[in-house]
Coordinates of C-alpha atoms in Angstrom, one line a residue:
X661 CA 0.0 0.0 0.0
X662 CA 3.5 2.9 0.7
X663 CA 4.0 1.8 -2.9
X664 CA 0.9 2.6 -3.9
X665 CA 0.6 5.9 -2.2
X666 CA 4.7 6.9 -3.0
X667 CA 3.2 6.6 -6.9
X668 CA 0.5 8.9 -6.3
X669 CA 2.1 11.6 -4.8
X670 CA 5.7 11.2 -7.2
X671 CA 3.3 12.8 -10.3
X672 CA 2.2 15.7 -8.2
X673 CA 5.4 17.3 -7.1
X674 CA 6.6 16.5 -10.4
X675 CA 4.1 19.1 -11.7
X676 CA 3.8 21.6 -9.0
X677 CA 7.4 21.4 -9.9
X678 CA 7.1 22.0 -13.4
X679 CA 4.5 24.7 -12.6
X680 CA 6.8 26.1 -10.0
X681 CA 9.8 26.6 -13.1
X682 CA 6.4 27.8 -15.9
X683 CA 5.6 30.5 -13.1
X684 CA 9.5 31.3 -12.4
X685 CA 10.4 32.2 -16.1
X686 CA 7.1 33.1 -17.2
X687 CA 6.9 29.6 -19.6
X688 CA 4.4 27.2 -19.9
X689 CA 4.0 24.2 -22.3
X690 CA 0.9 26.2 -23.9
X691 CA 3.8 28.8 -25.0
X692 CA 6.3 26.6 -26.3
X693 CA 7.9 28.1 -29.6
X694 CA 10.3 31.1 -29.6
X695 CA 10.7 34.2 -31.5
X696 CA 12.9 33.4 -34.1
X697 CA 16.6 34.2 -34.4
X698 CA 18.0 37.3 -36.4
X699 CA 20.1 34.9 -38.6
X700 CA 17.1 32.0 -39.0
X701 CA 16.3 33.8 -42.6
X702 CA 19.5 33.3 -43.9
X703 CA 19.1 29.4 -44.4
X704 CA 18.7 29.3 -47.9
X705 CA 21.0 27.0 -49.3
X706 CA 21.5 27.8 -53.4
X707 CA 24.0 26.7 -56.2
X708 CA 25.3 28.7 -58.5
X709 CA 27.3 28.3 -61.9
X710 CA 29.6 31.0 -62.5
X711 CA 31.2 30.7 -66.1
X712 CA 34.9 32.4 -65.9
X713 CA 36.3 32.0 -69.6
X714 CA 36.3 28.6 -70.6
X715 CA 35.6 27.3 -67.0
X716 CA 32.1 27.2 -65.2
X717 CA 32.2 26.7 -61.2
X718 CA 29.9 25.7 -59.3
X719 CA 29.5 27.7 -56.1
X720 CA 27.9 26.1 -53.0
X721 CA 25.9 30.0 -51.2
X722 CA 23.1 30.9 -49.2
X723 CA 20.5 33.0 -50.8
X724 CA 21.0 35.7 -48.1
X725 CA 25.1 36.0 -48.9
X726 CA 26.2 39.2 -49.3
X727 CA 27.8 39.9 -52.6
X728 CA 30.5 40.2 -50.9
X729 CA 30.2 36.9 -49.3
X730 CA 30.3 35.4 -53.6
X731 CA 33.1 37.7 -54.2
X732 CA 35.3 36.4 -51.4
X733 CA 34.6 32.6 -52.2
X734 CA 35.5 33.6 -56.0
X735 CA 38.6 34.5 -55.0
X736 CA 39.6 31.6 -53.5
X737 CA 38.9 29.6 -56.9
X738 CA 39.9 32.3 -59.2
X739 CA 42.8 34.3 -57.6
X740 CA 41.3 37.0 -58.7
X741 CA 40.7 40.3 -56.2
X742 CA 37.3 41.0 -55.1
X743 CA 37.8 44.3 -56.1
X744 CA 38.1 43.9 -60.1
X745 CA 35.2 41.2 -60.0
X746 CA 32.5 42.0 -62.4
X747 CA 29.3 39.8 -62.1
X748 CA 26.8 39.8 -64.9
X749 CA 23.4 38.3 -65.1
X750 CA 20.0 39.2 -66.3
X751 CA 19.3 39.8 -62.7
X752 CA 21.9 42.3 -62.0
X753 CA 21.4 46.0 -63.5
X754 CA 24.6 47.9 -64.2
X755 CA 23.7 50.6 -61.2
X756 CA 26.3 50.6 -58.6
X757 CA 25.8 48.0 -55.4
X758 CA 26.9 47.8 -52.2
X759 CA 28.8 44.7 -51.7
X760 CA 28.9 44.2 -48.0
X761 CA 25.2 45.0 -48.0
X762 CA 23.7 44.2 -51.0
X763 CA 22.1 40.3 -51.2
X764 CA 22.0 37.4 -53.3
X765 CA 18.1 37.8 -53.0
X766 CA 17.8 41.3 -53.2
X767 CA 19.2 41.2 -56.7
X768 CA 17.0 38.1 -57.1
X769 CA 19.2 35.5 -58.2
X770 CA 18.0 32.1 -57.7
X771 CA 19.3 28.9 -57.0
X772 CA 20.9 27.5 -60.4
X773 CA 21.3 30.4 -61.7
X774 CA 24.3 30.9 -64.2
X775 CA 26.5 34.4 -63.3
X776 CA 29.6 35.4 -65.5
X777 CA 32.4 36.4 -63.8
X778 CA 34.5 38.8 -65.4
X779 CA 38.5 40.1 -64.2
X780 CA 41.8 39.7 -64.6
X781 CA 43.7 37.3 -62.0
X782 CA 46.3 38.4 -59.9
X783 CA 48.7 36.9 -61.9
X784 CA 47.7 38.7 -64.8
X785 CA 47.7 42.0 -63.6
X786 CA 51.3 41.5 -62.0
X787 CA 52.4 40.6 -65.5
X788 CA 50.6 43.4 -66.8
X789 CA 52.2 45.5 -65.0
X790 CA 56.1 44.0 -65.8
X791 CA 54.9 44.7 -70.0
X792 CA 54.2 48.3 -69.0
X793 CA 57.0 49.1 -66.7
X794 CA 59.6 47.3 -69.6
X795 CA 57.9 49.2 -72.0
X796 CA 58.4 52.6 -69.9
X797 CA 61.4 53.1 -71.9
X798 CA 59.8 53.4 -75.3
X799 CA 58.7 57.1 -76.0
X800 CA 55.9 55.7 -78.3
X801 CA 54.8 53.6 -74.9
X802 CA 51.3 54.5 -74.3
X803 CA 52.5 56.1 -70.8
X804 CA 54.9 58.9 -72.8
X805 CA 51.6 59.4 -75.0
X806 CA 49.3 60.1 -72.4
X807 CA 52.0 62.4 -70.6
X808 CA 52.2 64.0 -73.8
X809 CA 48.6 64.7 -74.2
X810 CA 48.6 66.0 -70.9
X811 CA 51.1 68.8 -71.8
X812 CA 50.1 69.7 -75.3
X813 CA 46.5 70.4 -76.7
X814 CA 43.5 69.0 -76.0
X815 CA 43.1 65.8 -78.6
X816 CA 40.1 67.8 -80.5
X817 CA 42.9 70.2 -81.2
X818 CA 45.4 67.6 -82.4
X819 CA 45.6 67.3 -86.5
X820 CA 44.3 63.4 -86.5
X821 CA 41.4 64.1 -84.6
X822 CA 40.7 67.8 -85.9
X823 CA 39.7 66.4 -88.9
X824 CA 37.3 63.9 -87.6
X825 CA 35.6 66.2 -85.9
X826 CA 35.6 68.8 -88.7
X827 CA 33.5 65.8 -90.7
X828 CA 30.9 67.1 -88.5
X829 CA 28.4 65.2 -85.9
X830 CA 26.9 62.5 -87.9
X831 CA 22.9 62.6 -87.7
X832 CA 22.0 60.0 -86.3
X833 CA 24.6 60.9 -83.2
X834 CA 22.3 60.0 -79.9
X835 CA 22.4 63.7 -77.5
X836 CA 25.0 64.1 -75.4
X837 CA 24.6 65.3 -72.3
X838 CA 27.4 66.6 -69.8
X839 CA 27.6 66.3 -65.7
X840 CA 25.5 63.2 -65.9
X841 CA 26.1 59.8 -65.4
X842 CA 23.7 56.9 -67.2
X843 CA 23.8 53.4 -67.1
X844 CA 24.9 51.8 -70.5
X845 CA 22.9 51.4 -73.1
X846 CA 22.7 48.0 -75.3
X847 CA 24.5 50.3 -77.9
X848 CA 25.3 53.5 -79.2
X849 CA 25.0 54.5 -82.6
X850 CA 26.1 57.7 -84.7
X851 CA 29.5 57.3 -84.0
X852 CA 33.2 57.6 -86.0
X853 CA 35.9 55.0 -85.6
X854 CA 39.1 55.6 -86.6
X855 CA 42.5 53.5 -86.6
X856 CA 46.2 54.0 -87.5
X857 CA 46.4 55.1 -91.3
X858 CA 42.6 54.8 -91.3
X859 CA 39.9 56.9 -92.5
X860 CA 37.5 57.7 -90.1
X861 CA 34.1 55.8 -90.3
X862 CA 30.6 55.9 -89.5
X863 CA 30.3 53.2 -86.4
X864 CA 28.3 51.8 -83.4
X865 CA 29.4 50.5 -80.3
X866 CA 28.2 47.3 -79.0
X867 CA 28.2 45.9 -75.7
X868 CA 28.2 42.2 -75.6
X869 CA 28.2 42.0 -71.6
X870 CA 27.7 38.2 -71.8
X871 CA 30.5 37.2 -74.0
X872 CA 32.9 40.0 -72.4
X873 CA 32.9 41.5 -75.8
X874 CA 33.0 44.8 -77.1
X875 CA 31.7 45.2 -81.1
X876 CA 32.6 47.9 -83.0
X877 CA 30.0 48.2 -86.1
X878 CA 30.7 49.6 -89.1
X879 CA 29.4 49.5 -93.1
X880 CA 32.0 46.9 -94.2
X881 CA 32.7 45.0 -90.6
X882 CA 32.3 44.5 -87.6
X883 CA 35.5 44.4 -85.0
X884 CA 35.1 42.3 -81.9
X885 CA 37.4 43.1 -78.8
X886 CA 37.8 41.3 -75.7
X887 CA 37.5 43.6 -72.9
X888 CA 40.3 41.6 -71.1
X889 CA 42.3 42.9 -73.7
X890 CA 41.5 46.6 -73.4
X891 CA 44.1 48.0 -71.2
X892 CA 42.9 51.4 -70.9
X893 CA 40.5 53.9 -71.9
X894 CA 41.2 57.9 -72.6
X895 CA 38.2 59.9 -72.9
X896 CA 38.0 63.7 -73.7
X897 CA 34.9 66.3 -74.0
X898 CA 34.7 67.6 -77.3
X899 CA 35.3 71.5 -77.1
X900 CA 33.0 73.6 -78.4
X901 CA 30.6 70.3 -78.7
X902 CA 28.9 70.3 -74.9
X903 CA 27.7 66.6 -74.0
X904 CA 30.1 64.9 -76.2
X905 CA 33.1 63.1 -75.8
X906 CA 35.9 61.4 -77.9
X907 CA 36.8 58.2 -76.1
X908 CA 40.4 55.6 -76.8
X909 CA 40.4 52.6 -76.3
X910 CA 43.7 51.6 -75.5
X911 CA 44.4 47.4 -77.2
X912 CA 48.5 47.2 -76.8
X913 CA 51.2 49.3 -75.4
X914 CA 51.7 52.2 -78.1
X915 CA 49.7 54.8 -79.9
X916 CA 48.9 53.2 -82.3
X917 CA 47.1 50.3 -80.6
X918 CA 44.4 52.8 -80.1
X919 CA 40.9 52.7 -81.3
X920 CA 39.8 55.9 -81.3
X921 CA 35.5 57.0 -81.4
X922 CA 34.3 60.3 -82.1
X923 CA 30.6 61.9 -80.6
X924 CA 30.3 59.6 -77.7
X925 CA 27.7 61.0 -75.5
X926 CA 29.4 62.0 -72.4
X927 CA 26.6 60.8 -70.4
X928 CA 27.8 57.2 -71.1
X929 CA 31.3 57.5 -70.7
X930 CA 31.7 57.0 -67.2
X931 CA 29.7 53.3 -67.3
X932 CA 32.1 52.5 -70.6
X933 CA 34.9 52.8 -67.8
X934 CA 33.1 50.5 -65.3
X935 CA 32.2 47.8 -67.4
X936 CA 35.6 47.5 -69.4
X937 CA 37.8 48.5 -66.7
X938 CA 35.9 48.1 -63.5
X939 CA 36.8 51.6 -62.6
X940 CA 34.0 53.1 -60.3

């Protein structure tokens, strides 16, 4: 019968115990489940394929990664710097992020999603750098040229160019506009071109952002650059022409490595630098 009695009373003060702790912290088992953590959103495990050249990676992220989170695992596959990225998808406009901020999902990529990756390695740009400081030397080394530039007229005032622009403004030029900064466009027509020993022609620019290409359009061709391979950009308002611009673009280590276009809307110019250089 004490064994009977000791298994009555061991249930009560077993829950005047537990009732004892609910009334202590304010708990009961009708209030179970906590608020949820901070961090609980970002639990969103995603793969991505991120085409670099001739090599697609696949990259193991949470949908609430930072871009600067991708960047940093980049890196560590690519060697190349965080800094000189460029990421390009459908998803991604060409207005300026914040990487430390800016999310995966805010720029709604998805999982599976493919992302090119575009940049030089560190490598590259070390070696980059030895070609232009062994080419420091030659006064026809595109260094000496733009130090020249810098001390003599402006390059509307040169003969070569004078004469472009004396062609006049061709009429289907797109306005130019000056102290603004747009996105880039798909294209921009109403252009010249003009090359060593060349006569200047009638040209678009294209923007192949998926292939890492830029197109040059004209009549007879059409010229298709890598923008790995442009190693600089010189760009120049147009006296007496407001909102226009003539812009280099600079393919090997001497003058005349430089593809030169006329009537570029100034508006654009600054995104031209961002895309092919990564310059911000």
């Amino acid at each position: 019968m004490s064994d009977d009695l000791t298994a009555a009373v061991v249930p009560d003060i077993s829950n005047k115990h537990k009732n004892t702790l609910a009334d202590e912290t304010g708990d009961s088992s009708e209030s179970i489940e906590q608020p949820p953590l901070k961090k609980s959103i970002s639990n969103v495990p995603i793969t991505l394929n991120i085409r670099y050249k001739t090599q697609t990676f696949s990259v193991q992220c949470d949908l609430y990664d930072t871009l600067k989170d991708l960047k940093d695992k980049l890196d560590k596959l690519t060697n190349i710097d965080p800094q000189v990225q460029k990421l390009i998808n459908k998803s991604i406009t060409s207005a300026k992020h914040n990487d430390a901020t800016t999310t995966l999902k805010d720029l709604n990529i998805n999982d599976g999603q493919t992302l090119l990756l575009i940049g030089a390695t560190r490598t590259e740009i070390f070696s980059a750098s030895e070609l232009k400081n062994n080419a420091s030397g030659n006064k026809n080394s595109m260094e000496d040229y733009t130090l020249g530039t810098n001390k003599k007229e402006p390059l509307c005032k040169q003969t070569k160019h004078e004469k472009v622009i004396k062609i006049g403004k061709p009429e289907n030029a797109q306005i130019g506009i000056t102290n603004r900064h747009d996105p880039l466009p798909p294209s921009i027509d109403g252009l010249y071109m003009s090359m060593l020993n060349q006569t200047a022609k009638k040209a678009r620019l294209t923007f192949k952002l998926e292939m890492d290409e830029l197109w040059i359009n004209t009549a007879e061709t059409t010229k298709r650059i890598p923008m790995s391979q442009i190693r600089n950009i010189i760009d120049e308002s147009i006296e007496g022409h407001e909102g226009y611009s003539i812009v280099g673009f600079q393919t090997g280590t001497t003058e005349n490595s430089i593809i030169w276009i006329y009537w570029c809307p100034s508006q654009y110019v600054k995104s031209i630098r961002r895309e092919v250089l990564s310059d911000n």
